[in-house]
Short mmCIF file of C-alpha atoms in Angstrom, two decimals:
data_model
loop_
_atom_site.label_atom_id
_atom_site.label_comp_id
_atom_site.label_asym_id
_atom_site.label_seq_id
_atom_site.Cartn_x
_atom_site.Cartn_y
_atom_site.Cartn_z
CA MET D 653 57.36 -31.03 -19.24
CA SER D 654 54.44 -28.72 -19.82
CA GLY D 655 52.05 -31.44 -21.13
CA PRO D 656 51.86 -33.65 -18.03
CA THR D 657 51.66 -30.63 -15.76
CA ILE D 658 48.62 -29.23 -17.58
CA ASN D 659 46.91 -32.62 -17.61
CA GLU D 660 47.51 -33.09 -13.91
CA ALA D 661 46.08 -29.66 -13.22
CA ARG D 662 42.99 -30.51 -15.23
CA ALA D 663 42.60 -33.83 -13.44
CA ASN D 664 42.92 -32.16 -10.04
CA SER D 665 40.39 -29.52 -11.05
CA GLU D 666 37.93 -32.18 -12.14
CA LYS D 667 38.37 -34.03 -8.83
CA SER D 668 37.81 -30.84 -6.84
CA ARG D 669 34.62 -30.06 -8.77
CA ARG D 670 33.09 -33.49 -8.27
CA PRO D 671 32.28 -33.11 -4.55
CA LEU D 672 30.83 -29.64 -5.17
CA ALA D 673 28.67 -30.97 -8.03
CA ALA D 674 27.49 -33.83 -5.84
CA TRP D 675 26.67 -31.38 -3.04
CA ARG D 676 24.61 -29.20 -5.39
CA ARG D 677 22.88 -32.24 -6.87
CA HIS D 678 21.91 -33.49 -3.43
CA HIS D 679 20.49 -30.08 -2.48
CA ARG D 680 18.35 -30.09 -5.64
CA GLN D 681 17.18 -33.61 -4.90
CA CYS D 682 16.26 -32.64 -1.32
CA LEU D 683 14.29 -29.62 -2.53
CA ARG D 684 12.41 -31.64 -5.13
CA GLY D 685 11.79 -34.34 -2.53
CA ALA D 686 10.31 -31.81 -0.11
CA PHE D 687 7.82 -30.61 -2.75
CA SER D 688 7.01 -34.17 -3.85
CA ARG D 689 6.20 -35.21 -0.29
CA LEU D 690 3.67 -32.35 -0.12
CA ILE D 691 2.00 -33.85 -3.17
CA ARG D 692 2.26 -37.50 -2.10
CA ARG D 693 0.93 -36.84 1.40
CA PRO D 694 -1.33 -33.81 1.05
CA VAL D 695 -3.52 -34.53 4.06
CA GLY D 696 -0.81 -34.98 6.68
CA ALA D 697 1.55 -32.35 5.28
CA TRP D 698 -1.06 -29.63 4.75
CA ALA D 699 -2.72 -30.37 8.08
CA THR D 700 0.60 -29.57 9.74
CA ILE D 701 0.99 -26.43 7.62
CA LEU D 702 -2.53 -25.28 8.54
CA VAL D 703 -1.81 -25.79 12.24
CA LEU D 704 1.37 -23.73 11.83
CA GLY D 705 -0.59 -20.99 10.07
CA VAL D 706 -3.17 -20.81 12.86
CA VAL D 707 -0.49 -20.74 15.57
CA LEU D 708 1.56 -18.05 13.82
CA SER D 709 -1.51 -15.97 13.00
CA LEU D 710 -2.31 -15.34 16.70
CA PRO D 711 0.72 -13.11 17.45
CA ALA D 712 0.40 -11.62 13.96
CA LEU D 713 -3.18 -10.56 14.71
CA VAL D 714 -2.05 -8.87 17.92
CA MET D 715 0.73 -7.01 16.08
CA THR D 716 -1.67 -6.02 13.31
CA LEU D 717 -4.13 -4.69 15.87
CA GLY D 718 -1.35 -2.55 17.33
CA HIS D 719 -0.56 -1.29 13.82
CA GLN D 720 -4.21 -0.33 13.27
CA VAL D 721 -4.22 1.53 16.59
CA GLU D 722 -1.17 3.44 15.37
CA ARG D 723 -2.95 4.32 12.13
CA LEU D 724 -5.98 5.52 14.09
CA GLY D 725 -3.66 7.62 16.21
CA ALA D 726 -2.54 9.41 13.06
CA ILE D 727 -6.02 10.90 12.88
CA TRP D 728 -5.30 12.78 16.10
CA MET D 729 -1.81 13.87 15.10
CA SER D 730 -3.20 17.16 13.88
CA ASP D 731 -4.50 17.74 17.42
CA ALA D 732 -1.03 17.04 18.79
CA ALA D 733 0.30 19.93 16.70
CA ARG D 734 -2.34 22.30 18.09
CA MET D 735 -2.69 24.04 21.41
CA ASP D 736 -5.59 26.13 22.68
CA ILE D 737 -4.84 28.91 25.19
CA TYR D 738 -7.70 30.32 27.27
CA LEU D 739 -6.97 33.79 28.57
CA ALA D 740 -7.92 35.14 31.99
CA THR D 741 -11.13 37.17 32.12
CA ASP D 742 -9.30 40.16 33.62
CA ALA D 743 -6.58 40.21 30.93
CA ASP D 744 -6.71 43.55 29.13
CA GLU D 745 -5.52 44.39 25.61
CA ALA D 746 -1.99 45.16 26.79
CA ALA D 747 -1.70 41.77 28.54
CA ARG D 748 -3.04 39.99 25.48
CA GLN D 749 -0.55 41.76 23.22
CA THR D 750 2.31 40.93 25.59
CA LEU D 751 1.36 37.26 25.44
CA ARG D 752 1.16 37.34 21.63
CA ASP D 753 4.59 38.96 21.42
CA TRP D 754 5.98 36.26 23.68
CA LEU D 755 4.43 33.55 21.50
CA ASP D 756 5.98 35.14 18.39
CA ARG D 757 9.40 34.65 19.93
CA GLN D 758 8.85 30.92 20.52
CA ALA D 759 10.50 28.79 17.82
CA THR D 760 7.95 25.98 18.23
CA VAL D 761 4.97 28.23 17.44
CA ALA D 762 4.35 28.30 13.70
CA GLU D 763 1.08 30.22 13.74
CA GLN D 764 -1.33 31.78 16.21
CA ARG D 765 -4.95 32.77 15.75
CA VAL D 766 -6.85 34.99 18.18
CA ILE D 767 -10.52 34.13 18.74
CA PRO D 768 -12.54 36.91 20.46
CA PRO D 769 -15.38 35.88 22.79
CA GLU D 770 -17.98 37.05 20.23
CA GLU D 771 -16.54 34.79 17.52
CA GLY D 772 -16.30 31.89 19.95
CA LEU D 773 -19.95 32.32 21.00
CA GLU D 774 -21.06 32.40 17.35
CA ALA D 775 -19.11 29.19 16.59
CA LEU D 776 -20.58 27.52 19.68
CA THR D 777 -24.10 28.49 18.60
CA GLU D 778 -23.59 26.93 15.16
CA ARG D 779 -22.03 23.77 16.56
CA LEU D 780 -24.71 23.12 19.21
CA HIS D 781 -27.61 24.42 17.08
CA ILE D 782 -28.91 26.46 20.00
CA ASP D 783 -30.71 29.72 19.28
CA GLY D 784 -30.69 32.65 21.63
CA LEU D 785 -27.13 32.49 22.93
CA GLU D 786 -26.31 35.75 21.19
CA THR D 787 -28.95 37.51 23.33
CA LEU D 788 -27.11 36.81 26.58
CA GLU D 789 -26.38 39.91 28.67
CA SER D 790 -22.72 38.92 29.16
CA ASN D 791 -20.53 36.60 27.08
CA PRO D 792 -19.19 33.84 29.36
CA LEU D 793 -16.50 32.74 26.88
CA PRO D 794 -12.89 33.98 27.29
CA TRP D 795 -10.42 35.13 24.68
CA VAL D 796 -8.79 32.11 23.03
CA ILE D 797 -5.53 31.83 21.11
CA GLU D 798 -5.19 28.80 18.83
CA LEU D 799 -1.58 27.77 18.25
CA THR D 800 -0.19 25.67 15.43
CA LEU D 801 3.11 24.12 16.46
CA SER D 802 5.98 23.49 14.08
CA ASP D 803 7.26 20.68 16.31
CA ALA D 804 4.68 18.36 17.92
CA ARG D 805 7.10 16.25 19.95
CA ALA D 806 6.25 15.67 23.58
CA ASP D 807 9.36 17.41 24.95
CA THR D 808 8.78 20.60 22.92
CA ARG D 809 5.10 20.75 23.97
CA LEU D 810 6.17 20.29 27.58
CA ALA D 811 8.69 23.14 27.33
CA LEU D 812 6.08 25.45 25.81
CA ALA D 813 3.57 24.48 28.52
CA GLU D 814 6.08 25.37 31.21
CA GLY D 815 6.51 28.81 29.67
CA LEU D 816 2.75 29.36 29.40
CA ARG D 817 2.28 28.67 33.11
CA GLU D 818 4.48 31.68 33.84
CA GLN D 819 2.33 34.04 31.74
CA SER D 820 -0.14 35.98 33.89
CA ALA D 821 -2.64 36.42 31.04
CA VAL D 822 -3.05 32.64 30.63
CA ALA D 823 -5.83 31.04 32.66
CA GLU D 824 -5.71 27.56 31.14
CA PHE D 825 -4.45 25.75 28.06
CA SER D 826 -5.10 22.43 26.37
CA SER D 827 -2.54 20.64 24.20
CA GLY D 828 -4.97 18.01 22.87
CA ASP D 829 -2.36 15.23 22.90
CA ASP D 830 -3.72 13.10 25.74
CA TRP D 831 -5.27 10.61 23.34
CA ILE D 832 -2.06 10.44 21.34
CA GLN D 833 -0.11 9.40 24.43
CA ARG D 834 -2.73 6.83 25.40
CA LEU D 835 -2.79 5.31 21.92
CA GLU D 836 1.00 5.17 21.86
CA GLN D 837 0.96 3.24 25.13
CA ILE D 838 -1.70 0.86 23.77
CA ARG D 839 0.29 0.33 20.57
CA ALA D 840 3.48 -0.41 22.55
CA PHE D 841 1.52 -2.91 24.68
CA PHE D 842 0.21 -4.76 21.62
CA ASP D 843 3.68 -4.86 20.05
CA GLU D 844 5.27 -6.30 23.17
CA LEU D 845 2.43 -8.79 23.63
CA GLY D 846 2.75 -9.87 20.00
CA TRP D 847 6.48 -10.53 20.31
CA TRP D 848 5.99 -12.56 23.49
CA LEU D 849 3.24 -14.61 21.84
CA LEU D 850 5.48 -15.18 18.83
CA ILE D 851 8.24 -16.51 21.09
CA LEU D 852 5.96 -18.72 23.17
CA LEU D 853 3.93 -20.05 20.27
CA GLY D 854 7.14 -20.48 18.30
CA MET D 855 8.04 -23.24 20.73
CA THR D 856 4.72 -24.87 19.84
CA VAL D 857 5.65 -24.66 16.16
CA VAL D 858 8.93 -26.43 16.89
CA PHE D 859 7.12 -29.33 18.57
CA VAL D 860 4.40 -29.56 15.90
CA VAL D 861 6.88 -29.68 13.04
CA GLY D 862 9.17 -31.93 15.06
CA ASN D 863 6.43 -34.49 15.60
CA THR D 864 5.70 -34.62 11.85
CA LEU D 865 9.39 -34.99 11.04
CA ARG D 866 9.80 -37.68 13.68
CA LEU D 867 7.12 -39.78 11.98
CA GLU D 868 8.85 -39.31 8.65
CA LEU D 869 12.18 -40.38 10.13
CA HIS D 870 10.55 -43.47 11.56
CA GLU D 871 9.38 -44.46 8.07
CA ARG D 872 12.89 -43.89 6.69
CA ARG D 873 14.70 -45.70 9.48
CA ARG D 874 15.96 -48.52 7.22
CA GLU D 875 17.22 -46.02 4.64
CA ILE D 876 19.03 -44.05 7.32
CA ALA D 877 20.62 -47.20 8.78
CA LEU D 878 21.82 -48.20 5.30
CA ILE D 879 23.28 -44.74 4.60
CA ALA D 880 25.09 -44.85 7.94
CA LEU D 881 26.39 -48.34 7.14
CA ILE D 882 28.03 -47.24 3.88
CA GLY D 883 29.63 -44.20 5.55
CA GLY D 884 27.05 -41.43 5.02
CA THR D 885 27.50 -38.42 7.27
CA GLU D 886 24.88 -37.10 9.67
CA ARG D 887 24.73 -33.87 7.69
CA TYR D 888 23.87 -35.83 4.53
CA MET D 889 21.06 -37.71 6.29
CA LEU D 890 19.77 -34.53 7.94
CA ARG D 891 19.61 -32.41 4.77
CA PRO D 892 16.27 -33.75 3.41
CA LEU D 893 14.72 -33.18 6.81
CA LEU D 894 15.93 -29.57 6.88
CA TYR D 895 14.26 -28.89 3.54
CA ASP D 896 11.03 -30.49 4.76
CA GLY D 897 10.96 -28.44 7.97
CA THR D 898 11.92 -25.16 6.29
CA LEU D 899 9.35 -25.57 3.51
CA SER D 900 6.59 -26.49 5.98
CA GLY D 901 7.39 -23.47 8.15
CA LEU D 902 7.56 -21.15 5.14
CA LEU D 903 4.17 -22.29 3.87
CA GLY D 904 2.81 -22.00 7.42
CA GLY D 905 3.86 -18.34 7.41
CA VAL D 906 2.06 -17.83 4.09
CA VAL D 907 -1.10 -19.42 5.52
CA ALA D 908 -0.82 -17.21 8.64
CA SER D 909 -0.57 -14.10 6.44
CA GLY D 910 -3.70 -15.18 4.58
CA LEU D 911 -5.60 -15.74 7.83
CA VAL D 912 -4.61 -12.31 9.15
CA GLY D 913 -5.63 -10.68 5.89
CA LEU D 914 -8.99 -12.50 6.03
CA ALA D 915 -9.57 -11.36 9.62
CA LEU D 916 -8.84 -7.74 8.64
CA SER D 917 -11.21 -7.86 5.70
CA VAL D 918 -14.00 -9.20 7.92
CA THR D 919 -13.49 -6.62 10.69
CA SER D 920 -12.61 -3.62 8.52
CA GLY D 921 -16.12 -2.11 8.66
CA PRO D 922 -15.99 -0.62 12.19
CA ILE D 923 -12.50 0.81 11.65
CA GLU D 924 -13.49 2.45 8.36
CA ARG D 925 -16.65 3.94 9.88
CA PHE D 926 -14.71 5.28 12.84
CA ALA D 927 -12.14 6.93 10.58
CA ALA D 928 -14.89 8.35 8.36
CA SER D 929 -16.45 10.05 11.37
CA TYR D 930 -13.23 12.07 11.65
CA GLY D 931 -13.11 12.83 7.95
CA ALA D 932 -10.32 10.34 7.28
CA ALA D 933 -10.13 7.23 5.13
CA ILE D 934 -8.43 4.11 6.52
CA SER D 935 -8.50 0.77 4.76
CA PRO D 936 -7.20 -1.89 7.19
CA GLN D 937 -4.58 -4.07 5.53
CA ILE D 938 -1.76 -6.32 6.65
CA ASP D 939 1.68 -4.78 6.78
CA PRO D 940 4.03 -6.26 4.13
CA ALA D 941 6.80 -6.27 6.74
CA LEU D 942 4.60 -8.50 8.91
CA VAL D 943 4.10 -10.92 6.01
CA LEU D 944 7.86 -11.13 5.57
CA LEU D 945 8.28 -11.61 9.32
CA LEU D 946 5.78 -14.48 9.38
CA MET D 947 7.38 -16.27 6.44
CA THR D 948 10.88 -15.79 7.86
CA ALA D 949 9.85 -16.84 11.38
CA GLY D 950 8.02 -19.91 10.05
CA ALA D 951 10.99 -20.99 7.91
CA LEU D 952 13.46 -20.49 10.78
CA LEU D 953 11.27 -22.35 13.26
CA GLY D 954 10.81 -25.24 10.81
CA TRP D 955 14.57 -25.37 10.20
CA LEU D 956 15.25 -25.28 13.95
CA SER D 957 12.78 -28.09 14.58
CA ALA D 958 14.44 -30.23 11.89
CA GLN D 959 17.84 -29.56 13.43
CA VAL D 960 16.80 -30.51 16.96
CA ILE D 961 14.56 -33.46 16.19
CA GLY D 962 16.64 -34.68 13.27
CA ARG D 963 19.97 -34.79 15.08
CA PHE D 964 18.39 -36.56 18.05
CA TYR D 965 16.59 -39.30 16.13
CA ILE D 966 19.11 -39.73 13.33
CA GLY D 967 21.77 -40.40 15.92
CA ARG D 968 19.61 -43.14 17.42
CA LEU D 969 18.43 -44.65 14.11
CA SER D 970 21.90 -44.77 12.59
CA THR D 971 23.44 -46.49 15.62
CA PRO D 972 23.73 -50.27 15.06
#
């Protein structure tokens, strides 16, 4: 009793593995076929890939520009954590000490440095290289308190500014974060513009890849009709096309990454000189996350194009 049962189980297992083995074998054949078509038709295939790379590189360049703006904004982040307080000219020592005691009680103030008018005039003389300022009858500069903040977020700076407006010894103050806010708005604009360009130009990628795949389907129309005649499924006929579209889109993303990297290397000089003027070193380079995004977006758009174009034309070519 046990012999036939074991043999039947083995036979059933072999039968169940055959479709899976055939499925894997067909996937391998489709992948090899996609690479072989790149070799057999290098001009047409790589022309399409180059067009995809150029199209995908446009939104990538916009996103990269926004990323470089963000990196430049990091130069001013030290200014965002600083605040200069200019005291009123009639503020006496007691008023100045009261203000300093109030600042000591603020959790966002990490450090404060008092600059007397004499020290401020000396620093101004050295910075402007003007002689004779120290001989003035009266010093026009006020007392200044430089603050270093432990928390440079916009809401904490706003809360501290509200408190400073209530201090009678304070004439004016400067937070130094105006440029940070402007750069943040510019960066957000470039990011949003890049995503919209990626969506709009992604539709162009679908049509470009779809036109190439349509020509390939036209050349294989007899093969597709024969496969349909012997009972081949639409999924089976569509699979080679999916590999072609996905591979073309993936390589288009790689080409787009190379174009963006080339553009950054050509235009890196002005950015590096600007950063050097602030004592910082910035080497413009493409974000690895953007490279992954381009390759993923290209592969998905190529796959989507093969799905849309393939299902439409295969249905027509396989109909008697």
